[in-house]
Amino acid sequence: MMKPIIAISCSFDEKQFRMNDTYTGAVERAGGIPVIVPYIADEDVPGVLNMVDGLLLSGGMDVDPKHYNDEAHPKTEATTPERDRVEFALFEEACRLNMPIFGICRGIQMINVALGGSLIQDIPDAVGTVHTKVDHPVTVEEGNYLYEIAGKSFISNSSHHQSIKEPGKGLTPIAWTEDGIIEAVKHERDDLFGVQWHPERMECEVSDGLFKRFVAFAKAYKDAKG
């Protein structure tokens, strides 16, 4: 039987669509088939998602703050309107289909904004700490998927200057760094979740557990389609 197919969003610059191969590698190790989705027209989104079994929203540049009714902070990095458009359309359609969704770094932020939440636009300015190119401990609340995978604490990598501020509808924070930055969320739907760090860059039990969980949901979705 064919493995579940995972659609992965990507970025675009210098006339090239870009995505680190660590995403595809992590999906493959977990038992899925990765497919990269470029910037497509909104009307083509349903057709594309009908061919796949899960949506992975990858990392990248900042989400435009206009989407959560905020003015741009001076440190907000160059945004990409086309990527915002495509990912909002992919997320909306995947939700309509009840398709499994996993967000990583920018991906968790995109999910949060799509569900009506807001973002801290610059962590150093708002909190006074730096979350770029560092490793740090994460504390996990008991009784959720991440606690089952990682236990009460673990060390994550970090490569971001923005994070969730107000959680969107249906989202509940389940893990935090020492300075209070939200590192993971769960949703009312078990198969919709996100993390702020980059598990695709970490070959460890936590990373493997997250991707295996996601691909298992995608397989169940695929099997249910028949």
PDB file of C-alpha atoms in Angstrom:
ATOM      1  CA  MET A   1       0.000   0.000   0.000  1.00  0.00           C
ATOM      2  CA  MET A   2       1.247   3.494  -0.870  1.00  0.00           C
ATOM      3  CA  LYS A   3       2.591   5.612   1.965  1.00  0.00           C
ATOM      4  CA  PRO A   4       0.719   8.782   3.029  1.00  0.00           C
ATOM      5  CA  ILE A   5       1.654  11.852   0.996  1.00  0.00           C
ATOM      6  CA  ILE A   6       2.601  15.004   2.878  1.00  0.00           C
ATOM      7  CA  ALA A   7       2.289  18.424   1.234  1.00  0.00           C
ATOM      8  CA  ILE A   8       4.983  20.839   2.462  1.00  0.00           C
ATOM      9  CA  SER A   9       4.845  24.602   1.985  1.00  0.00           C
ATOM     10  CA  CYS A  10       7.976  26.445   0.869  1.00  0.00           C
ATOM     11  CA  SER A  11       9.493  29.890   0.352  1.00  0.00           C
ATOM     12  CA  PHE A  12      10.461  31.754  -2.806  1.00  0.00           C
ATOM     13  CA  ASP A  13      13.377  34.055  -3.505  1.00  0.00           C
ATOM     14  CA  GLU A  14      15.751  34.833  -6.350  1.00  0.00           C
ATOM     15  CA  LYS A  15      13.399  33.110  -8.819  1.00  0.00           C
ATOM     16  CA  GLN A  16      13.618  29.825  -6.924  1.00  0.00           C
ATOM     17  CA  PHE A  17      11.283  27.943  -4.609  1.00  0.00           C
ATOM     18  CA  ARG A  18      13.260  26.971  -1.516  1.00  0.00           C
ATOM     19  CA  MET A  19      12.959  24.555   1.389  1.00  0.00           C
ATOM     20  CA  ASN A  20      15.593  22.799   3.489  1.00  0.00           C
ATOM     21  CA  ASP A  21      15.879  19.115   2.676  1.00  0.00           C
ATOM     22  CA  THR A  22      15.678  18.344   6.386  1.00  0.00           C
ATOM     23  CA  TYR A  23      11.881  18.627   6.097  1.00  0.00           C
ATOM     24  CA  THR A  24      11.622  16.015   3.364  1.00  0.00           C
ATOM     25  CA  GLY A  25      14.123  13.793   5.153  1.00  0.00           C
ATOM     26  CA  ALA A  26      12.163  13.905   8.418  1.00  0.00           C
ATOM     27  CA  VAL A  27       8.916  13.056   6.621  1.00  0.00           C
ATOM     28  CA  GLU A  28      10.554  10.153   4.788  1.00  0.00           C
ATOM     29  CA  ARG A  29      12.081   8.740   7.981  1.00  0.00           C
ATOM     30  CA  ALA A  30       8.642   8.856   9.585  1.00  0.00           C
ATOM     31  CA  GLY A  31       7.133   6.838   6.751  1.00  0.00           C
ATOM     32  CA  GLY A  32       5.614   9.516   4.535  1.00  0.00           C
ATOM     33  CA  ILE A  33       6.165  10.761   0.994  1.00  0.00           C
ATOM     34  CA  PRO A  34       7.023  14.493   0.908  1.00  0.00           C
ATOM     35  CA  VAL A  35       5.684  16.718  -1.875  1.00  0.00           C
ATOM     36  CA  ILE A  36       6.681  20.377  -2.067  1.00  0.00           C
ATOM     37  CA  VAL A  37       3.850  22.799  -2.884  1.00  0.00           C
ATOM     38  CA  PRO A  38       4.917  25.996  -4.726  1.00  0.00           C
ATOM     39  CA  TYR A  39       2.861  29.185  -4.868  1.00  0.00           C
ATOM     40  CA  ILE A  40      -0.342  28.106  -6.598  1.00  0.00           C
ATOM     41  CA  ALA A  41      -3.609  29.874  -7.377  1.00  0.00           C
ATOM     42  CA  ASP A  42      -6.301  29.749  -4.697  1.00  0.00           C
ATOM     43  CA  GLU A  43      -8.637  27.865  -7.019  1.00  0.00           C
ATOM     44  CA  ASP A  44      -6.055  25.093  -7.402  1.00  0.00           C
ATOM     45  CA  VAL A  45      -5.638  24.479  -3.670  1.00  0.00           C
ATOM     46  CA  PRO A  46      -8.581  22.032  -3.315  1.00  0.00           C
ATOM     47  CA  GLY A  47      -7.327  19.919  -6.205  1.00  0.00           C
ATOM     48  CA  VAL A  48      -3.819  19.734  -4.790  1.00  0.00           C
ATOM     49  CA  LEU A  49      -4.942  18.840  -1.268  1.00  0.00           C
ATOM     50  CA  ASN A  50      -7.271  16.168  -2.622  1.00  0.00           C
ATOM     51  CA  MET A  51      -4.119  14.352  -3.763  1.00  0.00           C
ATOM     52  CA  VAL A  52      -2.376  14.373  -0.369  1.00  0.00           C
ATOM     53  CA  ASP A  53      -2.958  13.166   3.188  1.00  0.00           C
ATOM     54  CA  GLY A  54      -1.357  15.795   5.399  1.00  0.00           C
ATOM     55  CA  LEU A  55      -0.174  19.418   5.366  1.00  0.00           C
ATOM     56  CA  LEU A  56       3.172  20.509   6.838  1.00  0.00           C
ATOM     57  CA  LEU A  57       3.591  24.280   7.161  1.00  0.00           C
ATOM     58  CA  SER A  58       7.334  24.898   7.211  1.00  0.00           C
ATOM     59  CA  GLY A  59       9.545  27.650   8.609  1.00  0.00           C
ATOM     60  CA  GLY A  60      10.428  30.900   6.879  1.00  0.00           C
ATOM     61  CA  MET A  61      10.056  34.661   6.967  1.00  0.00           C
ATOM     62  CA  ASP A  62       7.623  36.610   9.149  1.00  0.00           C
ATOM     63  CA  VAL A  63       3.869  36.566   8.686  1.00  0.00           C
ATOM     64  CA  ASP A  64       2.615  40.010   7.675  1.00  0.00           C
ATOM     65  CA  PRO A  65       1.241  41.627  10.881  1.00  0.00           C
ATOM     66  CA  LYS A  66      -1.699  43.051   8.956  1.00  0.00           C
ATOM     67  CA  HIS A  67      -3.196  39.559   9.181  1.00  0.00           C
ATOM     68  CA  TYR A  68      -3.537  39.949  12.953  1.00  0.00           C
ATOM     69  CA  ASN A  69      -4.424  43.648  12.836  1.00  0.00           C
ATOM     70  CA  ASP A  70      -1.085  44.986  14.048  1.00  0.00           C
ATOM     71  CA  GLU A  71       1.366  47.573  12.777  1.00  0.00           C
ATOM     72  CA  ALA A  72       4.746  46.271  11.617  1.00  0.00           C
ATOM     73  CA  HIS A  73       7.497  46.399  14.240  1.00  0.00           C
ATOM     74  CA  PRO A  74      10.834  47.871  13.038  1.00  0.00           C
ATOM     75  CA  LYS A  75      12.416  44.432  13.479  1.00  0.00           C
ATOM     76  CA  THR A  76       9.746  42.572  11.505  1.00  0.00           C
ATOM     77  CA  GLU A  77      11.598  40.931   8.619  1.00  0.00           C
ATOM     78  CA  ALA A  78      10.635  41.140   4.965  1.00  0.00           C
ATOM     79  CA  THR A  79       7.265  39.490   4.546  1.00  0.00           C
ATOM     80  CA  THR A  80       6.070  37.520   1.521  1.00  0.00           C
ATOM     81  CA  PRO A  81       2.453  38.306   0.562  1.00  0.00           C
ATOM     82  CA  GLU A  82       2.260  35.405  -1.894  1.00  0.00           C
ATOM     83  CA  ARG A  83       3.422  32.891   0.687  1.00  0.00           C
ATOM     84  CA  ASP A  84       0.928  34.244   3.220  1.00  0.00           C
ATOM     85  CA  ARG A  85      -1.846  33.952   0.632  1.00  0.00           C
ATOM     86  CA  VAL A  86      -1.013  30.387  -0.344  1.00  0.00           C
ATOM     87  CA  GLU A  87      -0.544  29.120   3.208  1.00  0.00           C
ATOM     88  CA  PHE A  88      -3.773  30.694   4.458  1.00  0.00           C
ATOM     89  CA  ALA A  89      -5.595  29.059   1.537  1.00  0.00           C
ATOM     90  CA  LEU A  90      -3.911  25.689   2.184  1.00  0.00           C
ATOM     91  CA  PHE A  91      -4.704  25.872   5.889  1.00  0.00           C
ATOM     92  CA  GLU A  92      -8.352  26.808   5.325  1.00  0.00           C
ATOM     93  CA  GLU A  93      -8.894  23.976   2.848  1.00  0.00           C
ATOM     94  CA  ALA A  94      -7.034  21.434   4.995  1.00  0.00           C
ATOM     95  CA  CYS A  95      -9.249  22.396   7.935  1.00  0.00           C
ATOM     96  CA  ARG A  96     -12.347  21.989   5.773  1.00  0.00           C
ATOM     97  CA  LEU A  97     -11.159  18.495   4.868  1.00  0.00           C
ATOM     98  CA  ASN A  98     -10.215  17.669   8.486  1.00  0.00           C
ATOM     99  CA  MET A  99      -6.742  16.874   7.163  1.00  0.00           C
ATOM    100  CA  PRO A 100      -3.830  16.499   9.610  1.00  0.00           C
ATOM    101  CA  ILE A 101      -1.787  19.718   9.915  1.00  0.00           C
ATOM    102  CA  PHE A 102       1.646  20.208  11.506  1.00  0.00           C
ATOM    103  CA  GLY A 103       3.234  23.656  11.806  1.00  0.00           C
ATOM    104  CA  ILE A 104       6.939  24.281  12.426  1.00  0.00           C
ATOM    105  CA  CYS A 105       8.411  27.680  13.422  1.00  0.00           C
ATOM    106  CA  ARG A 106       6.713  30.066  10.966  1.00  0.00           C
ATOM    107  CA  GLY A 107       4.184  27.256  10.536  1.00  0.00           C
ATOM    108  CA  ILE A 108       2.955  27.408  14.143  1.00  0.00           C
ATOM    109  CA  GLN A 109       2.734  31.179  13.805  1.00  0.00           C
ATOM    110  CA  MET A 110       0.739  30.867  10.586  1.00  0.00           C
ATOM    111  CA  ILE A 111      -1.673  28.433  12.247  1.00  0.00           C
ATOM    112  CA  ASN A 112      -2.086  30.772  15.195  1.00  0.00           C
ATOM    113  CA  VAL A 113      -2.793  33.802  13.012  1.00  0.00           C
ATOM    114  CA  ALA A 114      -5.189  31.849  10.775  1.00  0.00           C
ATOM    115  CA  LEU A 115      -7.153  30.933  13.904  1.00  0.00           C
ATOM    116  CA  GLY A 116      -7.386  34.561  15.040  1.00  0.00           C
ATOM    117  CA  GLY A 117      -4.341  34.772  17.302  1.00  0.00           C
ATOM    118  CA  SER A 118      -1.516  37.318  17.374  1.00  0.00           C
ATOM    119  CA  LEU A 119       2.284  37.278  17.457  1.00  0.00           C
ATOM    120  CA  ILE A 120       5.139  38.810  19.407  1.00  0.00           C
ATOM    121  CA  GLN A 121       6.901  40.572  16.552  1.00  0.00           C
ATOM    122  CA  ASP A 122      10.340  40.788  18.163  1.00  0.00           C
ATOM    123  CA  ILE A 123      11.216  38.662  21.185  1.00  0.00           C
ATOM    124  CA  PRO A 124      14.395  40.599  22.147  1.00  0.00           C
ATOM    125  CA  ASP A 125      12.401  43.828  22.262  1.00  0.00           C
ATOM    126  CA  ALA A 126       9.356  42.352  24.030  1.00  0.00           C
ATOM    127  CA  VAL A 127      11.035  39.927  26.445  1.00  0.00           C
ATOM    128  CA  GLY A 128      14.717  40.842  26.427  1.00  0.00           C
ATOM    129  CA  THR A 129      16.072  37.458  25.390  1.00  0.00           C
ATOM    130  CA  VAL A 130      17.417  36.064  22.127  1.00  0.00           C
ATOM    131  CA  HIS A 131      15.978  32.943  20.457  1.00  0.00           C
ATOM    132  CA  THR A 132      18.110  32.916  17.322  1.00  0.00           C
ATOM    133  CA  LYS A 133      20.709  30.170  16.823  1.00  0.00           C
ATOM    134  CA  VAL A 134      20.572  28.935  20.414  1.00  0.00           C
ATOM    135  CA  ASP A 135      19.638  25.742  22.243  1.00  0.00           C
ATOM    136  CA  HIS A 136      17.515  26.048  25.361  1.00  0.00           C
ATOM    137  CA  PRO A 137      15.441  23.961  27.791  1.00  0.00           C
ATOM    138  CA  VAL A 138      11.710  23.597  27.240  1.00  0.00           C
ATOM    139  CA  THR A 139       9.234  22.753  29.996  1.00  0.00           C
ATOM    140  CA  VAL A 140       6.226  20.677  28.955  1.00  0.00           C
ATOM    141  CA  GLU A 141       2.844  20.570  30.650  1.00  0.00           C
ATOM    142  CA  GLU A 142       1.605  17.110  31.575  1.00  0.00           C
ATOM    143  CA  GLY A 143      -1.220  15.328  29.772  1.00  0.00           C
ATOM    144  CA  ASN A 144      -0.620  16.035  26.092  1.00  0.00           C
ATOM    145  CA  TYR A 145       1.104  14.600  23.015  1.00  0.00           C
ATOM    146  CA  LEU A 146       4.408  16.394  23.607  1.00  0.00           C
ATOM    147  CA  TYR A 147       4.638  15.196  27.206  1.00  0.00           C
ATOM    148  CA  GLU A 148       4.120  11.633  25.965  1.00  0.00           C
ATOM    149  CA  ILE A 149       6.983  12.099  23.494  1.00  0.00           C
ATOM    150  CA  ALA A 150       9.444  14.284  25.410  1.00  0.00           C
ATOM    151  CA  GLY A 151       8.529  14.076  29.066  1.00  0.00           C
ATOM    152  CA  LYS A 152       8.478  17.100  31.346  1.00  0.00           C
ATOM    153  CA  SER A 153      11.483  18.826  29.762  1.00  0.00           C
ATOM    154  CA  PHE A 154      13.982  18.614  26.899  1.00  0.00           C
ATOM    155  CA  ILE A 155      16.473  20.746  24.978  1.00  0.00           C
ATOM    156  CA  SER A 156      15.293  22.292  21.723  1.00  0.00           C
ATOM    157  CA  ASN A 157      17.027  24.329  19.048  1.00  0.00           C
ATOM    158  CA  SER A 158      15.795  27.827  18.332  1.00  0.00           C
ATOM    159  CA  SER A 159      15.959  30.032  15.254  1.00  0.00           C
ATOM    160  CA  HIS A 160      13.253  32.687  15.435  1.00  0.00           C
ATOM    161  CA  HIS A 161      12.632  36.202  16.662  1.00  0.00           C
ATOM    162  CA  GLN A 162       8.822  35.993  16.694  1.00  0.00           C
ATOM    163  CA  SER A 163       6.416  33.730  18.557  1.00  0.00           C
ATOM    164  CA  ILE A 164       2.817  33.307  19.633  1.00  0.00           C
ATOM    165  CA  LYS A 165       1.391  36.145  21.711  1.00  0.00           C
ATOM    166  CA  GLU A 166      -2.354  35.491  22.041  1.00  0.00           C
ATOM    167  CA  PRO A 167      -3.337  31.922  21.076  1.00  0.00           C
ATOM    168  CA  GLY A 168      -5.875  31.508  18.304  1.00  0.00           C
ATOM    169  CA  LYS A 169      -9.268  29.830  18.616  1.00  0.00           C
ATOM    170  CA  GLY A 170      -8.995  26.223  19.738  1.00  0.00           C
ATOM    171  CA  LEU A 171      -5.264  26.405  20.499  1.00  0.00           C
ATOM    172  CA  THR A 172      -3.780  25.702  23.927  1.00  0.00           C
ATOM    173  CA  PRO A 173      -0.104  26.283  24.802  1.00  0.00           C
ATOM    174  CA  ILE A 174       1.548  23.161  26.227  1.00  0.00           C
ATOM    175  CA  ALA A 175       5.285  24.028  26.399  1.00  0.00           C
ATOM    176  CA  TRP A 176       7.378  27.089  27.238  1.00  0.00           C
ATOM    177  CA  THR A 177      10.956  28.286  27.497  1.00  0.00           C
ATOM    178  CA  GLU A 178      12.274  29.768  30.748  1.00  0.00           C
ATOM    179  CA  ASP A 179      11.388  33.299  29.605  1.00  0.00           C
ATOM    180  CA  GLY A 180       7.764  32.345  28.896  1.00  0.00           C
ATOM    181  CA  ILE A 181       7.892  31.978  25.109  1.00  0.00           C
ATOM    182  CA  ILE A 182       5.339  29.451  23.854  1.00  0.00           C
ATOM    183  CA  GLU A 183       7.135  26.499  22.256  1.00  0.00           C
ATOM    184  CA  ALA A 184       4.240  24.184  21.347  1.00  0.00           C
ATOM    185  CA  VAL A 185       0.462  24.148  21.084  1.00  0.00           C
ATOM    186  CA  LYS A 186      -2.290  21.597  20.846  1.00  0.00           C
ATOM    187  CA  HIS A 187      -5.670  22.082  19.194  1.00  0.00           C
ATOM    188  CA  GLU A 188      -9.155  20.806  19.913  1.00  0.00           C
ATOM    189  CA  ARG A 189      -8.399  18.446  17.017  1.00  0.00           C
ATOM    190  CA  ASP A 190      -5.590  16.089  17.994  1.00  0.00           C
ATOM    191  CA  ASP A 191      -4.222  16.015  14.444  1.00  0.00           C
ATOM    192  CA  LEU A 192      -3.655  19.786  14.274  1.00  0.00           C
ATOM    193  CA  PHE A 193      -0.584  20.906  16.224  1.00  0.00           C
ATOM    194  CA  GLY A 194       2.564  22.981  16.024  1.00  0.00           C
ATOM    195  CA  VAL A 195       5.970  23.650  17.550  1.00  0.00           C
ATOM    196  CA  GLN A 196       8.123  26.778  17.544  1.00  0.00           C
ATOM    197  CA  TRP A 197      11.516  25.074  17.204  1.00  0.00           C
ATOM    198  CA  HIS A 198      12.897  23.042  14.274  1.00  0.00           C
ATOM    199  CA  PRO A 199      12.505  19.308  14.974  1.00  0.00           C
ATOM    200  CA  GLU A 200      13.381  18.526  11.356  1.00  0.00           C
ATOM    201  CA  ARG A 201      16.946  19.614  12.166  1.00  0.00           C
ATOM    202  CA  MET A 202      17.184  17.382  15.244  1.00  0.00           C
ATOM    203  CA  GLU A 203      17.646  13.636  14.862  1.00  0.00           C
ATOM    204  CA  CYS A 204      16.435  12.573  18.295  1.00  0.00           C
ATOM    205  CA  GLU A 205      13.515  10.829  19.994  1.00  0.00           C
ATOM    206  CA  VAL A 206      11.518  14.044  20.315  1.00  0.00           C
ATOM    207  CA  SER A 207      11.905  14.896  16.635  1.00  0.00           C
ATOM    208  CA  ASP A 208      11.193  11.351  15.493  1.00  0.00           C
ATOM    209  CA  GLY A 209       8.174  11.169  17.779  1.00  0.00           C
ATOM    210  CA  LEU A 210       6.635  14.358  16.405  1.00  0.00           C
ATOM    211  CA  PHE A 211       7.011  13.345  12.763  1.00  0.00           C
ATOM    212  CA  LYS A 212       5.863   9.772  13.381  1.00  0.00           C
ATOM    213  CA  ARG A 213       2.785  11.141  15.154  1.00  0.00           C
ATOM    214  CA  PHE A 214       2.013  13.440  12.239  1.00  0.00           C
ATOM    215  CA  VAL A 215       2.543  10.760   9.576  1.00  0.00           C
ATOM    216  CA  ALA A 216       0.437   8.297  11.583  1.00  0.00           C
ATOM    217  CA  PHE A 217      -2.430  10.796  11.507  1.00  0.00           C
ATOM    218  CA  ALA A 218      -1.889  11.201   7.754  1.00  0.00           C
ATOM    219  CA  LYS A 219      -2.006   7.436   7.260  1.00  0.00           C
ATOM    220  CA  ALA A 220      -5.268   7.230   9.202  1.00  0.00           C
ATOM    221  CA  TYR A 221      -6.655  10.066   7.071  1.00  0.00           C
ATOM    222  CA  LYS A 222      -5.560   8.269   3.907  1.00  0.00           C
ATOM    223  CA  ASP A 223      -7.110   4.982   5.037  1.00  0.00           C
ATOM    224  CA  ALA A 224     -10.380   6.715   5.889  1.00  0.00           C
ATOM    225  CA  LYS A 225     -10.548   8.166   2.368  1.00  0.00           C
ATOM    226  CA  GLY A 226     -10.385   4.627   1.003  1.00  0.00           C
TER     227      GLY A 226
END
